[in-house]
mmCIF file of C-alpha atoms in Angstrom:
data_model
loop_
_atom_site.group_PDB
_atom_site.id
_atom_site.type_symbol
_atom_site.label_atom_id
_atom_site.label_comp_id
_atom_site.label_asym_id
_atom_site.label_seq_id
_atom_site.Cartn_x
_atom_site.Cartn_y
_atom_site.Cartn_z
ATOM 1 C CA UNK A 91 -11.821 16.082 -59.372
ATOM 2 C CA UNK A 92 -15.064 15.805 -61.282
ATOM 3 C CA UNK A 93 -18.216 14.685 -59.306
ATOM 4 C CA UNK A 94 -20.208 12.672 -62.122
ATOM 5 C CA UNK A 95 -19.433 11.452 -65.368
ATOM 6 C CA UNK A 96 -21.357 10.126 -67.794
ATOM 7 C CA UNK A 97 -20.761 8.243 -70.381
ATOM 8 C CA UNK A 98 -21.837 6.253 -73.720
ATOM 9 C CA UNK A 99 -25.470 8.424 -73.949
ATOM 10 C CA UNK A 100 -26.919 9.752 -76.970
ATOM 11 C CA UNK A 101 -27.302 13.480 -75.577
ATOM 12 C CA UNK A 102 -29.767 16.042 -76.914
ATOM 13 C CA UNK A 103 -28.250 18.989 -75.828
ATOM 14 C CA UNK A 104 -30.654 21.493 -77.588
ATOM 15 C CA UNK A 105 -28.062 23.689 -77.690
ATOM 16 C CA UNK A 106 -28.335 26.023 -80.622
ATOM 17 C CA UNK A 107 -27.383 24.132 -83.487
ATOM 18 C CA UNK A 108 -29.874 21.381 -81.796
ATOM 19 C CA UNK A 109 -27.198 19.080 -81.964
ATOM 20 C CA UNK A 110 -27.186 15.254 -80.925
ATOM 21 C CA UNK A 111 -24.029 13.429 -79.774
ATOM 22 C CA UNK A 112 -23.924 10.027 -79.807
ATOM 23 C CA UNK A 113 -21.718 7.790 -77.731
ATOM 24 C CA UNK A 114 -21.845 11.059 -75.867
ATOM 25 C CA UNK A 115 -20.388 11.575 -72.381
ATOM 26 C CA UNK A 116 -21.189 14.403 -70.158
ATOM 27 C CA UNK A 117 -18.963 15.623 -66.810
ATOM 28 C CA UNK A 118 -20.860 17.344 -63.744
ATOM 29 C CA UNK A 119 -18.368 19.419 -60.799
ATOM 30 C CA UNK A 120 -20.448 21.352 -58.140
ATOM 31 C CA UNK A 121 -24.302 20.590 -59.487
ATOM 32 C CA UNK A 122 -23.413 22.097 -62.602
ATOM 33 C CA UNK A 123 -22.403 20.493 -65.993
ATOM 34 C CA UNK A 124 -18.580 21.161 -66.869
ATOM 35 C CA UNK A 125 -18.101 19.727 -70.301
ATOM 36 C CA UNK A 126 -20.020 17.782 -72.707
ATOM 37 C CA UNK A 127 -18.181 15.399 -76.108
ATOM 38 C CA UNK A 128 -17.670 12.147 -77.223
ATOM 39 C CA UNK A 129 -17.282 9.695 -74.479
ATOM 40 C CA UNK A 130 -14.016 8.964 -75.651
ATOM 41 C CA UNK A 131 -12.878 12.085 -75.227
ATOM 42 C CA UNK A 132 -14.796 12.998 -72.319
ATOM 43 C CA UNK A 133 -12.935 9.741 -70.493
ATOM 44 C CA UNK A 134 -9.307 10.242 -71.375
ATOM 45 C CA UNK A 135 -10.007 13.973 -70.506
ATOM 46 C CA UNK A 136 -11.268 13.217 -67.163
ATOM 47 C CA UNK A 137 -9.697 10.288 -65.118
ATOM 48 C CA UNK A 138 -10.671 11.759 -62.016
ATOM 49 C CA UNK A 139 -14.331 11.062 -61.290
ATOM 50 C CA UNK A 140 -15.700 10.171 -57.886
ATOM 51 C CA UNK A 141 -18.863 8.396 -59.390
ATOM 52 C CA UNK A 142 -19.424 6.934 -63.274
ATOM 53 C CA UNK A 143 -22.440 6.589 -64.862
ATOM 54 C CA UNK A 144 -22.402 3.645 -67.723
ATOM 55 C CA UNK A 145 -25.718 5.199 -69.955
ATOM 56 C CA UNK A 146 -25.165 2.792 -72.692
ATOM 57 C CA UNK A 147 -28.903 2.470 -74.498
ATOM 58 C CA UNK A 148 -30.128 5.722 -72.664
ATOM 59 C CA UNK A 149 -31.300 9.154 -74.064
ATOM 60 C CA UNK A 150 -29.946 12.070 -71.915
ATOM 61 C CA UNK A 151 -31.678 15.295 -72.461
ATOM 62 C CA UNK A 152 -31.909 18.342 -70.351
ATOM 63 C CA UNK A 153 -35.318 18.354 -67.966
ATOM 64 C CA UNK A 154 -38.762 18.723 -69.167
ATOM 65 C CA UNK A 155 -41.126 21.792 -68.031
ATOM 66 C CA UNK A 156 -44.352 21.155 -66.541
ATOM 67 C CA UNK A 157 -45.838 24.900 -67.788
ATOM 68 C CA UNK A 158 -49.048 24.207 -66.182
ATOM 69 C CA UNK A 159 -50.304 22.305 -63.087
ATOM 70 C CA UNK A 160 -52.645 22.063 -59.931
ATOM 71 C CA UNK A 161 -50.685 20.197 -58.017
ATOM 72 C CA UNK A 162 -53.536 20.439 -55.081
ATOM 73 C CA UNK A 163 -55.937 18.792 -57.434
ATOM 74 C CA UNK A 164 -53.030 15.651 -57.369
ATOM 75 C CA UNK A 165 -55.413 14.955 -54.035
ATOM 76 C CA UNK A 166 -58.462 14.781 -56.445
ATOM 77 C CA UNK A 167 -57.169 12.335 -59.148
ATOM 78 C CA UNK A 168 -60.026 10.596 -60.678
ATOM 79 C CA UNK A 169 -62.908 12.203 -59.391
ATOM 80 C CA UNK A 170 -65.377 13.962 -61.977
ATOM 81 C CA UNK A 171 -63.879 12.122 -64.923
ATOM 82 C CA UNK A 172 -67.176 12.180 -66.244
ATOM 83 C CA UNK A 173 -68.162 15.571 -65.738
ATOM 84 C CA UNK A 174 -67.839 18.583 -68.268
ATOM 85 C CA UNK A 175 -64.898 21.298 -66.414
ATOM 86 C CA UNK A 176 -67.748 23.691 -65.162
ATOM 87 C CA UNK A 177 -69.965 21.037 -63.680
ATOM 88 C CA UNK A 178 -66.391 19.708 -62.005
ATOM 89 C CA UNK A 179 -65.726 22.585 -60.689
ATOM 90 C CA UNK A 180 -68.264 23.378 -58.612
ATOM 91 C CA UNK A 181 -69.343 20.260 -57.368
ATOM 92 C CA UNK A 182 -65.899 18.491 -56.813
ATOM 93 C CA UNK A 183 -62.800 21.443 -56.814
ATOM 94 C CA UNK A 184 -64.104 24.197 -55.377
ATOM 95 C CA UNK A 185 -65.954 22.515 -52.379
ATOM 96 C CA UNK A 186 -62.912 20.248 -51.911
ATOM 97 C CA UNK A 187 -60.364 23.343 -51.932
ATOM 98 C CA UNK A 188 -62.522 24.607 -48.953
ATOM 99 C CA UNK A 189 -61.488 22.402 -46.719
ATOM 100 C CA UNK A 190 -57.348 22.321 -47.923
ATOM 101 C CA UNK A 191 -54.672 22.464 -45.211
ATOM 102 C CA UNK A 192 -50.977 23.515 -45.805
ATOM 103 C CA UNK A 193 -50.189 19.716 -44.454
ATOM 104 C CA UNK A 194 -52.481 18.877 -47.743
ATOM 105 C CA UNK A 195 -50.801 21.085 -50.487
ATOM 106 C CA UNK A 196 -47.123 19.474 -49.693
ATOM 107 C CA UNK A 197 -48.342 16.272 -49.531
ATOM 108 C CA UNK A 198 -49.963 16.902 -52.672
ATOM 109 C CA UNK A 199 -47.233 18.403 -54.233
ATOM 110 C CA UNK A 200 -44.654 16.227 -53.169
ATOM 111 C CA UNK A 201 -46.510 13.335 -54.799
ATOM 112 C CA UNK A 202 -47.415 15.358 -58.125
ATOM 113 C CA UNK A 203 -43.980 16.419 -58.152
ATOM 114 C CA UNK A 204 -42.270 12.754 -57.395
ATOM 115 C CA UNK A 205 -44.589 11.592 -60.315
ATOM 116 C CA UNK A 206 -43.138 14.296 -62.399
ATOM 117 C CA UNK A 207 -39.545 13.799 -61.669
ATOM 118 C CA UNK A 208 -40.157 9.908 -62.517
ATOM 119 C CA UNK A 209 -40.907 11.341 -66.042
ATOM 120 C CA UNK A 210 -38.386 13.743 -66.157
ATOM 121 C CA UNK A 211 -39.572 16.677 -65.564
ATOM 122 C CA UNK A 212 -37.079 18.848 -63.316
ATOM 123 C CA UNK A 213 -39.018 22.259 -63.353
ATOM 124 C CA UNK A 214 -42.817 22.387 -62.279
ATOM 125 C CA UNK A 215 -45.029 25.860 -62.686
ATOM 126 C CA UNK A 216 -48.122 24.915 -60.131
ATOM 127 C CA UNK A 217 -51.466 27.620 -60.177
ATOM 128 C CA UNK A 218 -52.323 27.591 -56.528
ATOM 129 C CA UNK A 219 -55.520 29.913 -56.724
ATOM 130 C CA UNK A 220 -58.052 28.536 -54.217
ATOM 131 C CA UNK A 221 -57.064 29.889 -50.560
ATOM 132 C CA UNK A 222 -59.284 28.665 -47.952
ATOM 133 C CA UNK A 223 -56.524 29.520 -45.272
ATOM 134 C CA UNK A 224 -53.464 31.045 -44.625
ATOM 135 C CA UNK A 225 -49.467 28.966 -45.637
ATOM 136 C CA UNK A 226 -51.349 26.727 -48.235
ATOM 137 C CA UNK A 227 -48.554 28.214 -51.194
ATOM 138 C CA UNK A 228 -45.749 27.547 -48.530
ATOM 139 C CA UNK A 229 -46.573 23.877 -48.082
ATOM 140 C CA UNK A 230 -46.002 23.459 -51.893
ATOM 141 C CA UNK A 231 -42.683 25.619 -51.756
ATOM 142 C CA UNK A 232 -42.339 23.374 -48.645
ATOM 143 C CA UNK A 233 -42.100 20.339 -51.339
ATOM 144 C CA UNK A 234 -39.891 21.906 -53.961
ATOM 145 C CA UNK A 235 -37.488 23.056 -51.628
ATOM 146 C CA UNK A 236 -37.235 19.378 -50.233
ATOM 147 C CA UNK A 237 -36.896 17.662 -53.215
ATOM 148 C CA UNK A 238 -35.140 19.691 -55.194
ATOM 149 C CA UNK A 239 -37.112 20.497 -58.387
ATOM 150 C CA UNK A 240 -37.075 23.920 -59.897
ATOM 151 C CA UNK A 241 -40.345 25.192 -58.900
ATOM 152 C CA UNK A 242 -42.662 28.659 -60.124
ATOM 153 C CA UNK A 243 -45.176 28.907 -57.555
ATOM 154 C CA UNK A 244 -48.146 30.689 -59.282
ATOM 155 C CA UNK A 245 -50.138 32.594 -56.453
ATOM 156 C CA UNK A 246 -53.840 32.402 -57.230
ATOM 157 C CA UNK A 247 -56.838 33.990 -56.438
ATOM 158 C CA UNK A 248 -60.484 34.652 -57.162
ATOM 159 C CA UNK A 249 -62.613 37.490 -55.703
ATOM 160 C CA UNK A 250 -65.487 37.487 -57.686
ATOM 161 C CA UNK A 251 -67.816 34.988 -59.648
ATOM 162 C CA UNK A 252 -69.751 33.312 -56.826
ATOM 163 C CA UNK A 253 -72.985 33.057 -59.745
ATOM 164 C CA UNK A 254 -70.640 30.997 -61.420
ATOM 165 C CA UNK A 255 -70.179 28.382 -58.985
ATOM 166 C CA UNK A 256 -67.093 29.614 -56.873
ATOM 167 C CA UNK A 257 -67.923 28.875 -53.589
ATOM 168 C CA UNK A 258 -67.215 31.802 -51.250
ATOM 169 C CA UNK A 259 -65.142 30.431 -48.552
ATOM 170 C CA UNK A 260 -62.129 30.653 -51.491
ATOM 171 C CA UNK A 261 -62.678 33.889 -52.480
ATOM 172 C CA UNK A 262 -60.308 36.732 -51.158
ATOM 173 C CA UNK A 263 -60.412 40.574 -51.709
ATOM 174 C CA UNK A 264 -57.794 42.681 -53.015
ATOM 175 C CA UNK A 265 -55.982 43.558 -50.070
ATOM 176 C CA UNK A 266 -55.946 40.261 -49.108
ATOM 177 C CA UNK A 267 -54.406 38.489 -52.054
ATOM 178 C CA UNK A 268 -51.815 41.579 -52.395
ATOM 179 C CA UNK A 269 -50.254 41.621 -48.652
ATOM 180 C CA UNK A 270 -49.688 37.591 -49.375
ATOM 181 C CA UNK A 271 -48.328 37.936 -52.843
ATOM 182 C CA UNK A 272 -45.707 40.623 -51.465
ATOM 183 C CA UNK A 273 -44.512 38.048 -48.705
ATOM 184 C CA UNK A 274 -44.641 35.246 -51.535
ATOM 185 C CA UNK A 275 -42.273 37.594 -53.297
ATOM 186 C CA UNK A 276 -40.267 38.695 -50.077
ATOM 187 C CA UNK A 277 -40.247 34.953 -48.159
ATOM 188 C CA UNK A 278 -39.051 32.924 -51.408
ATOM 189 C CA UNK A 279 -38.511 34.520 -54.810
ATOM 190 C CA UNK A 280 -34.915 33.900 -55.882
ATOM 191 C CA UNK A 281 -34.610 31.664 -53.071
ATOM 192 C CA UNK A 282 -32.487 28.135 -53.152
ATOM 193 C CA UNK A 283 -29.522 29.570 -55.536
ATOM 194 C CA UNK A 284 -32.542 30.704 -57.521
ATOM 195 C CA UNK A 285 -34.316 27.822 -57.937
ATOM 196 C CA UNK A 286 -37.477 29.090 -56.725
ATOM 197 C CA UNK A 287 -40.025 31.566 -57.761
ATOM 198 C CA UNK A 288 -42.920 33.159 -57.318
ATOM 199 C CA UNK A 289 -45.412 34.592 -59.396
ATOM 200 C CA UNK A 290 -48.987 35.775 -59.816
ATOM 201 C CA UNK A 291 -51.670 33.402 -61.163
ATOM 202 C CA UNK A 292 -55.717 34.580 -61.487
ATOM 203 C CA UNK A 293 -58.138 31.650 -61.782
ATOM 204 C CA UNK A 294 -59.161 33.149 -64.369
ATOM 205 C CA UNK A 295 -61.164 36.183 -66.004
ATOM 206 C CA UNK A 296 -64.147 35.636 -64.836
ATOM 207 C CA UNK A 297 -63.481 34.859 -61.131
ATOM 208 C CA UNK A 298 -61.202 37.936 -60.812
ATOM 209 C CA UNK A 299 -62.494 41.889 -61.148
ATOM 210 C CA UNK A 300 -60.451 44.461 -63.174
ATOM 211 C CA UNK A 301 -59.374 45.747 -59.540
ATOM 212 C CA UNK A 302 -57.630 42.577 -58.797
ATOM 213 C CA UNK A 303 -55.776 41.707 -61.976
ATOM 214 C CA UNK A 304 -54.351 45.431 -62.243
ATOM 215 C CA UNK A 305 -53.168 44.721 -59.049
ATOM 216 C CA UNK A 306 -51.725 41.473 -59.401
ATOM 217 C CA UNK A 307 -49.822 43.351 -62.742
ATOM 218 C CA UNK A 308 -48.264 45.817 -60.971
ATOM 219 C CA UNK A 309 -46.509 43.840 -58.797
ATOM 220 C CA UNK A 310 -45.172 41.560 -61.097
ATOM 221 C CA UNK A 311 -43.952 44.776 -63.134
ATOM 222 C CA UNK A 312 -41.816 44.830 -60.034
ATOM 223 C CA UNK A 313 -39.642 41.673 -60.638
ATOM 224 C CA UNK A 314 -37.902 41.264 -63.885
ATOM 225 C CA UNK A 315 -38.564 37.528 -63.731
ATOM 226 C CA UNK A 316 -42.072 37.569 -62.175
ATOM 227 C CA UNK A 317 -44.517 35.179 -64.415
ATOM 228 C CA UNK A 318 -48.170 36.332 -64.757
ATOM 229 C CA UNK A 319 -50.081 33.071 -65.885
ATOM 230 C CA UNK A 320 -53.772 32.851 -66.450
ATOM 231 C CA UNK A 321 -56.425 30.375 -67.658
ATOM 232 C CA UNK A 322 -57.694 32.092 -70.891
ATOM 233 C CA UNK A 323 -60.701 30.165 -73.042
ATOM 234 C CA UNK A 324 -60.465 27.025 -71.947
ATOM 235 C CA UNK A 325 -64.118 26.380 -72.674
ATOM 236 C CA UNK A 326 -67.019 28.301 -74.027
ATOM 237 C CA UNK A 327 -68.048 29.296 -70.802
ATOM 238 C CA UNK A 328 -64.452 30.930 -69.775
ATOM 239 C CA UNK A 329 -65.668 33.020 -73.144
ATOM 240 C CA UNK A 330 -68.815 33.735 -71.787
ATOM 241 C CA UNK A 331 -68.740 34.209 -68.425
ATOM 242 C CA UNK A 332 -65.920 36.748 -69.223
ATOM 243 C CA UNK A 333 -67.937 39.114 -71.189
ATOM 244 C CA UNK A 334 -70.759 38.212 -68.864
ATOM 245 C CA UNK A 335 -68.006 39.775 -65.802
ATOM 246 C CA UNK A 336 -65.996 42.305 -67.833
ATOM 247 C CA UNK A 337 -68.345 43.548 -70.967
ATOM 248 C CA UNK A 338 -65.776 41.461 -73.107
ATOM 249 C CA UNK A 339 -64.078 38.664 -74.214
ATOM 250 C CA UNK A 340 -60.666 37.100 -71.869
ATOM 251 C CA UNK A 341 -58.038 38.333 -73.840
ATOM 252 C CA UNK A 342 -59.509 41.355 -74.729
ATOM 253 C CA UNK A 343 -59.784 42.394 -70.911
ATOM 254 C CA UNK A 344 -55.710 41.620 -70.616
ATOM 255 C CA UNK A 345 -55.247 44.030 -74.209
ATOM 256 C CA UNK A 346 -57.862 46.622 -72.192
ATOM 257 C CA UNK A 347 -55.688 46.421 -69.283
ATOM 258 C CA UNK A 348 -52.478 45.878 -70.563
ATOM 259 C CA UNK A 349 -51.440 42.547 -69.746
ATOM 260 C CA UNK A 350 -49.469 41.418 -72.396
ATOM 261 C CA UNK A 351 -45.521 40.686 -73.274
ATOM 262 C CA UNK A 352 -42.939 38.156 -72.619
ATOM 263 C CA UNK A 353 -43.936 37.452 -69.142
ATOM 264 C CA UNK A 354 -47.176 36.172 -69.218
ATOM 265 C CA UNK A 355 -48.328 32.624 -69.631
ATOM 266 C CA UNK A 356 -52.013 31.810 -70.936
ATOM 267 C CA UNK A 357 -52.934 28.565 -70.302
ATOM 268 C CA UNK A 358 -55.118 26.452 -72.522
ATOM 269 C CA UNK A 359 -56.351 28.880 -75.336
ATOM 270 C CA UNK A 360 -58.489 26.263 -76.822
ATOM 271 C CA UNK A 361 -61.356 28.252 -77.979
ATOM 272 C CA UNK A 362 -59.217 30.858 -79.737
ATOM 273 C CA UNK A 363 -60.554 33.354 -82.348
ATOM 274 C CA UNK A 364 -58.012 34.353 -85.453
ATOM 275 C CA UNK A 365 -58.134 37.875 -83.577
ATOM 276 C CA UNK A 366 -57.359 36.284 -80.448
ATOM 277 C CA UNK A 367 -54.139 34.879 -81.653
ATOM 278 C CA UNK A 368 -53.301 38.234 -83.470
ATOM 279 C CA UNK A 369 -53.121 39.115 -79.875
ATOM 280 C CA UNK A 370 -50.958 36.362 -78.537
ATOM 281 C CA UNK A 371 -48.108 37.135 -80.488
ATOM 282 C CA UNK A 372 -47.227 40.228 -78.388
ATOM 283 C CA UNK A 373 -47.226 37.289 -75.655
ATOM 284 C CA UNK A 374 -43.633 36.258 -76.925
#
């Protein structure tokens, strides 16, 4: 006995071929997706279903990824709209994220992720990286584990940059940020059938010393599915307070140190040189 069929779809499978099936029908058994045809087909093949799903006018496609989100900052939703991103964050994020309780992280990320699942998006990659107290990453994991999304939990940090506006009560130091990450990866990675993961995510270049991100690469060299994901020129400033920090540019501190390749995810990348995109493509 099947558990779910549905029928009379168009389906975008982007399988492969990227192929689209209309008056397509789909069969799930066990949370997983058993066959895929013609409805047709799919219906005289399978006349033991304990639920149908008539999707006559609908568009099934496989879930959308949400590669990039602060899912604390779902608490913070309108404020600052006005304001220019350095300006906003350090007179409305960073003093807010002081005062952040795990209760507040999974209630923020059970909303941002209900809003996301509304739109269709099944798998959410959230950059936790202020840490004013201890179990604010768990309430998120907290909320993807309870609603069932496929979540990458992207353990932040910042230990440096306090003449750039970070306010000091969420800075950590290396040793820190390294004994959590290790029970991040210990507590939850793989967890949930797999579902749920953890990874390593610096605010970004300028809040984080070349102590910290070598760090934070060596342990993810320890997982073959580990994500390293970083802000990288999302303004001028990122640029420039960069070289200001390191002597040189973002992505020329992760080529100095190494951090490049399949498993890491810059974010943003909106002030990129030509050079700087030379650079990327070892990235994929």
């Amino acid at each position: 006995m099947m558990d779910i069929l549905i029928k009379n779809a168009i389906i975008v499978t982007v399988n492969k071929e990227r192929e689209v099936i209309f008056d397509g029908a789909l069969v799930v058994k066990d949370n997983k997706i058993a066959d895929i045809g013609n409805s047709k087909e799919i219906e005289s093949k399978y006349t033991d279903v304990k639920k149908i799903i008539d999707a006559k006018g609908k568009v099934l496609f496989p879930g959308f990824i949400n590669t990039h989100n602060h899912l604390f900052q779902t608490l913070l939703k309108g404020l600052g709209d006005d304001m220019v991103l350095k300006d906003w964050l350090e007179t409305m994020t960073f003093p807010a994220a002081n005062y952040l309780e795990p209760k507040d992280t999974y209630d923020a990320a059970m909303l941002g992720c209900i809003e996301g699942l509304r739109s269709g998006i099944t798998t959410m990659v959230d950059y936790m990286y202020p840490h004013s107290k201890p179990g604010l990453c768990d309430g998120i994991i907290d909320a993807y584990k309870e609603l069932g999304i496929r979540g990458i939990l992207g353990r932040g940090c910042m230990n440096t940059g306090a003449q750039f506006g970070v306010h000091p009560g969420i800075m950590q130091d290396v040793e820190t940020v390294e004994k959590d990450v290790r029970r991040l990866f210990e507590k939850h990675h793989n967890t949930e059938n797999g579902r749920i993961k953890i990874g390593v995510a610096p605010a970004a270049i300028w809040s984080n010393s070349q102590e910290m991100l070598e760090m934070l690469w060596r342990v993810v060299k320890e997982y073959d599915d580990a994500l390293f994901t970083v802000h990288i020129s999302e303004t001028p400033f990122d640029r420039e307070a960069a070289k200001e920090l390191h002597g040189q540019y973002d992505i020329d501190v992760l080529e100095k140190l190494g951090i490049l390749g399949p498993n890491v995810l810059m974010v943003h990348c909106v002030y990129l040189t030509e050079k700087d995109m030379e650079l990327t493509k070892n990235t994929i």
